[in-house]
Short mmCIF file of C-alpha atoms in Angstrom, two decimals:
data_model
loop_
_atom_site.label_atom_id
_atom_site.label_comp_id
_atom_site.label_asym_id
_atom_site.label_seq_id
_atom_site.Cartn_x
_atom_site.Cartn_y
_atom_site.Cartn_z
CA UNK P 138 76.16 57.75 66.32
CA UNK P 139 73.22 58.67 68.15
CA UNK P 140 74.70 59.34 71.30
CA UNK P 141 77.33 62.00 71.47
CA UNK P 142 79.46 63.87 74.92
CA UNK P 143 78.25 67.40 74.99
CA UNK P 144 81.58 68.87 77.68
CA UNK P 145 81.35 71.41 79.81
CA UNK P 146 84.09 73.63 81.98
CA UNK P 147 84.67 70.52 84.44
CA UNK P 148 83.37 67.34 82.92
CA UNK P 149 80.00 67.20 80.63
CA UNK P 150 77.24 64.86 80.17
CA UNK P 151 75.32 62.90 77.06
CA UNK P 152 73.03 63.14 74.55
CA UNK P 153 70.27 60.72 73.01
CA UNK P 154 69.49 61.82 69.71
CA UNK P 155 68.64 60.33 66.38
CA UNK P 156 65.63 60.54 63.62
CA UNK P 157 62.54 58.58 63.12
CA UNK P 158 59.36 58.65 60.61
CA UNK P 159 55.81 59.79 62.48
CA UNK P 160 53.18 59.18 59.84
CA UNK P 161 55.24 59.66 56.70
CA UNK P 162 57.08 62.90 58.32
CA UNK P 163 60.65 63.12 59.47
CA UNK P 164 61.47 64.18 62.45
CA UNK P 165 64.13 64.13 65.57
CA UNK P 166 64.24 63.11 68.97
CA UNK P 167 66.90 64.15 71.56
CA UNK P 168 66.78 64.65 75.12
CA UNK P 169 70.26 65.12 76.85
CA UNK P 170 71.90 65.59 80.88
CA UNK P 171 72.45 61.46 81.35
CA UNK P 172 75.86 61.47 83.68
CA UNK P 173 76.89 58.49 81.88
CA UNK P 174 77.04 56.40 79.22
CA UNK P 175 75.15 53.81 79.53
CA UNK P 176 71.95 55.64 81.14
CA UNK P 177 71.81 57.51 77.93
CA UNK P 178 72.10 54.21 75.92
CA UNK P 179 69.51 52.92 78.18
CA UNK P 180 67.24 55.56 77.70
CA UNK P 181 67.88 55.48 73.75
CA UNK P 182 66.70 51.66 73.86
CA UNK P 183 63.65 52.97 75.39
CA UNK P 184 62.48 55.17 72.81
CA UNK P 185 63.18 53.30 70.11
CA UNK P 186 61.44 50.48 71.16
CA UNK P 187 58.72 53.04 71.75
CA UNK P 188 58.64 53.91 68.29
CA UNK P 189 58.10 50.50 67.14
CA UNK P 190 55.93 49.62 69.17
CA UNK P 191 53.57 52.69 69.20
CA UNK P 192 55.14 54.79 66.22
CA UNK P 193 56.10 57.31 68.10
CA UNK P 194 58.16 58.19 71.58
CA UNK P 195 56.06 58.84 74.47
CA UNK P 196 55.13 62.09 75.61
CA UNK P 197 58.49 63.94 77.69
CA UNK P 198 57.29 64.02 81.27
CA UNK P 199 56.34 67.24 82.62
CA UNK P 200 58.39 68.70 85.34
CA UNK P 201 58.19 71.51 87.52
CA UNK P 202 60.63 74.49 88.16
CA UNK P 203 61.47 72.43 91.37
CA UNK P 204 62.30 69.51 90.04
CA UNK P 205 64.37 70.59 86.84
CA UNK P 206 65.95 72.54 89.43
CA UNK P 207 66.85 69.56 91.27
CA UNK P 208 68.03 67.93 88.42
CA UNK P 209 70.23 70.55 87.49
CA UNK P 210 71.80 70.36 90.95
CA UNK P 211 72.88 66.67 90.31
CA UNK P 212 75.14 67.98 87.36
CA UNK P 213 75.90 71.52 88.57
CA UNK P 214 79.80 70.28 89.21
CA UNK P 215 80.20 70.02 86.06
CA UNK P 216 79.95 73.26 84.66
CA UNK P 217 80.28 75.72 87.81
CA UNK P 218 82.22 76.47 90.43
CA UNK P 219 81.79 75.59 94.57
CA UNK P 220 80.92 79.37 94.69
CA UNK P 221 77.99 78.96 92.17
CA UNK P 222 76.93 75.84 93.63
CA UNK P 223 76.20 77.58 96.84
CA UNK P 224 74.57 80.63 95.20
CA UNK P 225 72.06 78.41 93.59
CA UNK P 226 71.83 76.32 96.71
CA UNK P 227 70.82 79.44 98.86
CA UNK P 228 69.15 81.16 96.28
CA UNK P 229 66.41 78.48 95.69
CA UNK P 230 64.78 79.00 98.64
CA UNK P 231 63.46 82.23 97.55
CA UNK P 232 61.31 81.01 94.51
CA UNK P 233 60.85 77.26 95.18
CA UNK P 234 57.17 78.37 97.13
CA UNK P 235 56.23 80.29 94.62
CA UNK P 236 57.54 79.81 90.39
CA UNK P 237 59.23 76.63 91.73
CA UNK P 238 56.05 74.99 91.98
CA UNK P 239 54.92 76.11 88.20
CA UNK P 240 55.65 73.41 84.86
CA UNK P 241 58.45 74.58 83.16
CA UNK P 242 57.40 74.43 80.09
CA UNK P 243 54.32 76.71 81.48
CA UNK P 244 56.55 79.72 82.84
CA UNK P 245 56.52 82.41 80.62
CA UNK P 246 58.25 85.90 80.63
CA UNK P 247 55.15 87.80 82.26
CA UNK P 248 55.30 84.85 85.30
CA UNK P 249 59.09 85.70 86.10
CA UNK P 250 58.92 89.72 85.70
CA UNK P 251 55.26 89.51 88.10
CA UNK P 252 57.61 87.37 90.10
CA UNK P 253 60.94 89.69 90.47
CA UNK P 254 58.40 93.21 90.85
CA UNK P 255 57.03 91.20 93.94
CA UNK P 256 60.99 91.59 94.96
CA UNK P 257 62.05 94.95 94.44
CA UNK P 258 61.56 95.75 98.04
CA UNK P 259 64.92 93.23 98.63
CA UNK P 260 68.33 93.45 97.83
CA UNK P 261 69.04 94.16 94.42
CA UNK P 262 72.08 91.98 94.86
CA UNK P 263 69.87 88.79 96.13
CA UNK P 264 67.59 89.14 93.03
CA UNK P 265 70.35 89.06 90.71
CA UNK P 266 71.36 85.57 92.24
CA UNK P 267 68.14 84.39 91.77
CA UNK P 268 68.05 85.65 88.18
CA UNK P 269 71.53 83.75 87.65
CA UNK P 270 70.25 80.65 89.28
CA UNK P 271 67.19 80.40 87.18
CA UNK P 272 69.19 81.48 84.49
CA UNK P 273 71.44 78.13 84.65
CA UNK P 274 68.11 76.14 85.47
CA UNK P 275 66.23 77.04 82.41
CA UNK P 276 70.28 76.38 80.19
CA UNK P 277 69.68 72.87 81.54
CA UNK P 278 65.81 72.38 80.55
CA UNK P 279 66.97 73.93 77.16
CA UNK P 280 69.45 71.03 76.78
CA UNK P 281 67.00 67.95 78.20
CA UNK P 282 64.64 69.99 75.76
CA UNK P 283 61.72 70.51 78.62
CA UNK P 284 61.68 74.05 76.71
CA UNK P 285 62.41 75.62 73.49
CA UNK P 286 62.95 79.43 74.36
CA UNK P 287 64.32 81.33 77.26
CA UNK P 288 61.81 83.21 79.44
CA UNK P 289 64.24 85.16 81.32
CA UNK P 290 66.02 86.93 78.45
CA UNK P 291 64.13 90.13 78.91
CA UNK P 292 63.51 90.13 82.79
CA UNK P 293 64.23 93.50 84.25
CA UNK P 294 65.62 93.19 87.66
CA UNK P 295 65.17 95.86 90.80
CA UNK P 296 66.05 95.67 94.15
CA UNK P 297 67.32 97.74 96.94
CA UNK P 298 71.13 98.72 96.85
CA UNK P 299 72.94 97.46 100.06
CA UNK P 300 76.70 98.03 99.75
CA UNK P 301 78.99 97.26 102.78
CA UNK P 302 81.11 100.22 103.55
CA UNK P 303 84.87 99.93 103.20
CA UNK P 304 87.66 101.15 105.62
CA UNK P 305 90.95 101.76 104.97
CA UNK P 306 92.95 100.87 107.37
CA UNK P 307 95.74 102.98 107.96
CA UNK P 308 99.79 101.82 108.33
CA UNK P 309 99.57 102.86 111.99
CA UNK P 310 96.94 100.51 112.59
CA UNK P 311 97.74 97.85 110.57
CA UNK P 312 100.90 97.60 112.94
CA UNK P 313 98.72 97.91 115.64
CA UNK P 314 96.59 95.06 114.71
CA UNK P 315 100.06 93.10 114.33
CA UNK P 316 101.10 94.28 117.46
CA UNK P 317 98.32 92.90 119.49
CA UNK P 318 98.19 89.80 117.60
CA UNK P 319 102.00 88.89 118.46
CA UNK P 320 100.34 90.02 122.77
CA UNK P 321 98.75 86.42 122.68
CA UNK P 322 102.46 84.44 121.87
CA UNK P 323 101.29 81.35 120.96
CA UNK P 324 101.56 79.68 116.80
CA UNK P 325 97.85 80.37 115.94
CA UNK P 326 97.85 83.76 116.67
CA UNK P 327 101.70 84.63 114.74
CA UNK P 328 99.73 82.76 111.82
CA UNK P 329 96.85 85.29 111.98
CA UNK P 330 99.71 87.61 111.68
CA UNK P 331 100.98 86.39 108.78
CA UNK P 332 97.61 86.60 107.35
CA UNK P 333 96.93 89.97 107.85
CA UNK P 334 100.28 90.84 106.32
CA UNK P 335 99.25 89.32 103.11
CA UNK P 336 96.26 90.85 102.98
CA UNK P 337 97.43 94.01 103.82
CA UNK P 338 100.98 94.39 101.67
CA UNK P 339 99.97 91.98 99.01
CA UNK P 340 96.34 92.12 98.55
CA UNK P 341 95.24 88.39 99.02
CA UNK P 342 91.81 87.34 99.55
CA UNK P 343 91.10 85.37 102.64
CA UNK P 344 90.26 82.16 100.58
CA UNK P 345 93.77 82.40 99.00
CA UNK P 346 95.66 83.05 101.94
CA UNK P 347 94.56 80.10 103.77
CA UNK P 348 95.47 77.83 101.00
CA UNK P 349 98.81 79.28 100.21
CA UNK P 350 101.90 77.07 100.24
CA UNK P 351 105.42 77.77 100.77
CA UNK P 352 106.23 76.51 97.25
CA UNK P 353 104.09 79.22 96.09
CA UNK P 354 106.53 81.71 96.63
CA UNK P 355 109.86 81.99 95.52
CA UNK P 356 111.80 84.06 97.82
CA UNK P 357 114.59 84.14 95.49
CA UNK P 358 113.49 85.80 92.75
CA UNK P 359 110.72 87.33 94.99
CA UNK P 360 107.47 86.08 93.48
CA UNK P 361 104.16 84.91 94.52
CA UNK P 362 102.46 82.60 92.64
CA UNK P 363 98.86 82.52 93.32
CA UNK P 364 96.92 79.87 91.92
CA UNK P 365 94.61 78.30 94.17
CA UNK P 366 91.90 79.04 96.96
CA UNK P 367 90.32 77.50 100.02
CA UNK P 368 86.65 76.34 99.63
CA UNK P 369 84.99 76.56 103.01
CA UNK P 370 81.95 79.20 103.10
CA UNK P 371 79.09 77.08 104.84
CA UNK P 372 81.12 74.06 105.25
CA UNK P 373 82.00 71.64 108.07
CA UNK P 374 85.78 71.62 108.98
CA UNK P 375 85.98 68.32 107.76
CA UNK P 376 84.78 69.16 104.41
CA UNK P 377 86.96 71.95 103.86
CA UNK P 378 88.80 71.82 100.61
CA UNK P 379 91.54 73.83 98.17
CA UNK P 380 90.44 74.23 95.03
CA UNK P 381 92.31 75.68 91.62
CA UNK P 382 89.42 76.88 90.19
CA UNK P 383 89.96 80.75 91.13
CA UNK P 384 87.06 83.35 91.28
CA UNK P 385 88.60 84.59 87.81
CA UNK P 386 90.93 83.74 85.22
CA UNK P 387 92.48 87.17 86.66
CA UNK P 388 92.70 85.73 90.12
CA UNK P 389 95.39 83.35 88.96
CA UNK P 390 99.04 85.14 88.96
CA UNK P 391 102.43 85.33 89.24
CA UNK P 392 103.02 88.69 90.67
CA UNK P 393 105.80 90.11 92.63
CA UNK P 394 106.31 90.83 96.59
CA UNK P 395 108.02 93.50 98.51
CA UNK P 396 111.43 92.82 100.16
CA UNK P 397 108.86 93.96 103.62
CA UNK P 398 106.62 91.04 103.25
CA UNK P 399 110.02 88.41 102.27
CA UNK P 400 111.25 89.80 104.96
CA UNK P 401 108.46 89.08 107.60
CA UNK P 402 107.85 85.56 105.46
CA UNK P 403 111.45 84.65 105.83
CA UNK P 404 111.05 85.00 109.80
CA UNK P 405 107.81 83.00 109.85
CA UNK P 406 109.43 80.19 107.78
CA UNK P 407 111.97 79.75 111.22
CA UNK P 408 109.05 79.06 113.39
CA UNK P 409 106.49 77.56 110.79
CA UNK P 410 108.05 74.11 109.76
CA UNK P 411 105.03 73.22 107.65
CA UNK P 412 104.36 73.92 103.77
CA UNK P 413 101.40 75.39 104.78
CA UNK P 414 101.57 78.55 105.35
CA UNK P 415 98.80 79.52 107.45
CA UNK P 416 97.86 76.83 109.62
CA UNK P 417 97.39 75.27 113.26
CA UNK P 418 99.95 74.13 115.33
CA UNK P 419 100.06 70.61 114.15
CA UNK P 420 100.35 71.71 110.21
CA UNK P 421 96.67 70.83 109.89
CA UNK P 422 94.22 73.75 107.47
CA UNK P 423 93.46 77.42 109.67
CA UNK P 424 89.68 77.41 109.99
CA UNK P 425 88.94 81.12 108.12
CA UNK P 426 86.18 81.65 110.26
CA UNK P 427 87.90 81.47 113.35
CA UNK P 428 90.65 83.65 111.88
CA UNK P 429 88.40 86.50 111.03
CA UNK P 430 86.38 86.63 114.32
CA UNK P 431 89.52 86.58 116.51
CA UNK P 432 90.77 89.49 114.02
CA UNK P 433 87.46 91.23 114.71
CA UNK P 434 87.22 90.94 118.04
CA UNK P 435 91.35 92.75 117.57
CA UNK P 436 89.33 95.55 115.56
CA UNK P 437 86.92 96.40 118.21
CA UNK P 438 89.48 96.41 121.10
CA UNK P 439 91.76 98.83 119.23
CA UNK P 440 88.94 100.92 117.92
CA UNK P 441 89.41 100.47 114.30
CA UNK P 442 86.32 100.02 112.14
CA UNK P 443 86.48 97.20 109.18
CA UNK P 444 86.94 93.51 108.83
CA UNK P 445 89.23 91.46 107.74
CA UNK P 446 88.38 92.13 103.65
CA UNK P 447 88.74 95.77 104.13
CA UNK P 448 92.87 95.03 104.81
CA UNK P 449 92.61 93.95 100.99
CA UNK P 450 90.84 97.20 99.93
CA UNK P 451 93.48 99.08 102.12
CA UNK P 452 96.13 97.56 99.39
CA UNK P 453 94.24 98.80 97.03
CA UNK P 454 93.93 102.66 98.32
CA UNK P 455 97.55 102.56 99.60
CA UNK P 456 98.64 101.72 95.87
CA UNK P 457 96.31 105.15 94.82
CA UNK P 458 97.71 107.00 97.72
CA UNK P 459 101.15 106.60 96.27
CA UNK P 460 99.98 107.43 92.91
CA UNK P 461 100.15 103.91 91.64
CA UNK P 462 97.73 104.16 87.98
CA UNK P 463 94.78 102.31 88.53
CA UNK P 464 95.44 99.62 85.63
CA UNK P 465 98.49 98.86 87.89
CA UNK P 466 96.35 98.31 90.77
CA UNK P 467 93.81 96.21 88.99
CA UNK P 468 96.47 93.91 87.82
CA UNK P 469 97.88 93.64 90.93
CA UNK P 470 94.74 93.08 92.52
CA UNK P 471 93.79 90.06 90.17
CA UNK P 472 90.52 92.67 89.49
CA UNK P 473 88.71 90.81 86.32
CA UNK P 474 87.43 94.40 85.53
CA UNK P 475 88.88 97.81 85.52
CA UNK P 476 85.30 98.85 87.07
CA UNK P 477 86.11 97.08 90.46
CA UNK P 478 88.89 99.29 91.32
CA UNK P 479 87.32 102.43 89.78
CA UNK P 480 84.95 101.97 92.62
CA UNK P 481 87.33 101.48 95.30
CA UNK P 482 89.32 104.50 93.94
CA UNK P 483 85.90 106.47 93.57
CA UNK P 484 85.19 105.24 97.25
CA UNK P 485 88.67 106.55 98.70
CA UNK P 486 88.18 109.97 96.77
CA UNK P 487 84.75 110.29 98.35
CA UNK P 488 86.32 109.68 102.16
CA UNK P 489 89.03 111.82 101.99
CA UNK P 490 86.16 114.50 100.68
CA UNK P 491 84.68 113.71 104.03
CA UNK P 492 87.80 114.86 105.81
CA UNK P 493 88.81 117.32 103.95
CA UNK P 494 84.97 118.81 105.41
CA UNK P 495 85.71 117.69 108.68
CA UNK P 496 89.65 119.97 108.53
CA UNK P 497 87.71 122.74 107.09
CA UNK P 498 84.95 122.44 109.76
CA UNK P 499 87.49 122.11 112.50
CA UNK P 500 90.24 124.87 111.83
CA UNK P 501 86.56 127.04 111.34
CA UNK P 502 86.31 126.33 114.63
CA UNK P 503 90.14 127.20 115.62
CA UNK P 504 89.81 130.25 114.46
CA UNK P 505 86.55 131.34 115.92
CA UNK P 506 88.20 129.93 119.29
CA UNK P 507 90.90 132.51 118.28
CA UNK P 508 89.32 135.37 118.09
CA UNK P 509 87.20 135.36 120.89
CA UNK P 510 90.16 134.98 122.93
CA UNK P 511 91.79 138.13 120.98
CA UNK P 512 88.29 139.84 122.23
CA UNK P 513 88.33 138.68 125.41
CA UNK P 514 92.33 140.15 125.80
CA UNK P 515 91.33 143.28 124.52
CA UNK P 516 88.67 144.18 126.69
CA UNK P 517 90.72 142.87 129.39
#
């Protein structure tokens, strides 16, 4: 056979590939990334009729950055997920102007470290996109054989370190939050209830929440199965979709619920007749977006500082608050590394260091207030 199925994580492509004599000397030809069949079978024909005819197969075409890139694109589904997809989508922009523009088979290591120095004014999370979506680019030419080595293995990468700052949002407001929500009495809002609960007692990312299902979770033997996510980030309501393929293999699991969130579930089930479980009126998919910003908006009038993530990290903190071991929590969290919530642990231990300074500073103050008044009374 000269044509063989190379798969990948969801679906795969072929390969042309056999041997042919060029002056007396063996040697093999193969180019892969055909979608089906019959273009590779096609393209074998081709070359083989270009060998008899000339004694050899043509010279491969070069291509630019750019256009392997696009290439790429066309089988991207295959191999990653929606989340990836965009990455590479946004990240693109950034070196299609400049590398983008270079043969492929031209760029060498010097080209792409020049390229990512040039950077290290930006965000050190950015570059590292762009590092993973030339990364994937060059895995494809590799395959279709426009190269032979990888010019990124060595890059070093800088940037600038922008990290979001989490809140922990305390019980108290958490039930204020709920409380305001339930002011508006209408279904869309109780559903934004509901959301916040699971976010906020069970830890659920915003993408799972809006595609969770009533089947998911067995009130019975009080479980929550989550497998599944909503794709929507840069996406027309109409092309919103669920999707099974989780951020993780961690972010799939059956884990248990507390008899507080059954409880507030079991109420919500009287008034929600659909199997979704966050949704409009009519039973149709919540648009996340929406969600959030109404739930913002709820932050700033009661004063609390976060977003809607940060009711996620508050799970998280709560669990270390109540001396829950951090293995615990990363299980529970669906964390694919024990690093992730050694950070949000090492970022609760560094707030309540903040107001532990800020009690100090303050009963300082107290007592200064004291005794001045004590000097005041005795000179009185």
């Amino acid at each position: 056979m000269s044509i063989r199925f190379r798969k990948f994580k969801h679906g795969g492509s072929y390969q042309v590939y056999f041997n042919y004599e060029d002056c007396g000397l063996k040697k093999r030809y193969s180019k892969g990334g055909f979608k089906t069949k019959r273009e590779a079978q096609a393209h074998e024909t081709e070359m083989k009729n270009e060998i008899l005819k000339n004694g050899k197969p043509k010279p491969k075409e070069k291509k630019t950055l750019n256009e392997v890139y696009k290439e790429f694109m066309e089988v991207a589904h295959m191999e990653y997920q929606y989340n990836s997809i965009r990455t590479f989508k946004y990240s693109h922009k950034h070196f299609k102007d400049n590398i983008g523009k270079m043969y492929i088979d031209e760029i060498r290591y010097s080209h792409l470290q020049s390229f990512f120095e040039s950077r290290k004014n930006y965000g050190i999370e950015q570059n590292k996109n762009i590092r993973k979506t030339l990364n994937a680019t060059f895995k494809h030419a590799r395959r279709s054989e426009y190269i032979t080595t990888d010019p990124l293995r060595d890059i070093k990468i800088k940037g600038i370190e922008k990290h979001q700052e989490k809140h922990v949002i305390s019980e108290a407001d958490y039930h204020r939050i709920k409380d305001e929500l339930k002011n508006y009495n209408d279904f869309k809002h109780d559903s934004f209830s509901i959301a916040v609960s699971l976010a906020y007692l069970q830890g659920l990312r915003l993408s799972e929440i809006c595609a969770l299902e009533k089947k998911d979770i067995d009130l019975d033997k009080m479980t929550i199965n989550i497998n599944k996510k909503m794709n929507y980030k840069s996406l027309r309501k109409k092309d919103v979709s669920v999707s099974h393929e989780m951020k993780s293999k961690n972010s799939k699991a059956v884990l248990p619920i507390s008899n507080e969130l059954a409880n507030i579930l079991k109420e919500w089930y009287q008034i929600n007749p659909y199997e979704k479980i966050i949704c409009y009126e009519d039973g149709n998919y919540m648009q996340p977006e929406i969600m959030t910003n109404t739930i913002r908006q709820v932050f700033k009038k009661l004063g609390i500082k976060g977003r809607f993530h940060d009711l996620r990290h508050s799970f998280i903190s709560n669990g270390e608050a109540k001396g829950i071991t951090m293995m615990v929590m990363k299980d529970l969290a669906r964390h694919s590394s024990i690093n992730t919530t050694a950070n949000i642990y090492t970022h609760i231990e560094e707030s309540r260091k903040r107001e532990a300074i800020e009690i100090i500073s303050n009963e300082k103050c107290v007592a200064k207030v004291s005794q001045e008044d004590k000097k005041i009374k005795t000179l009185a």
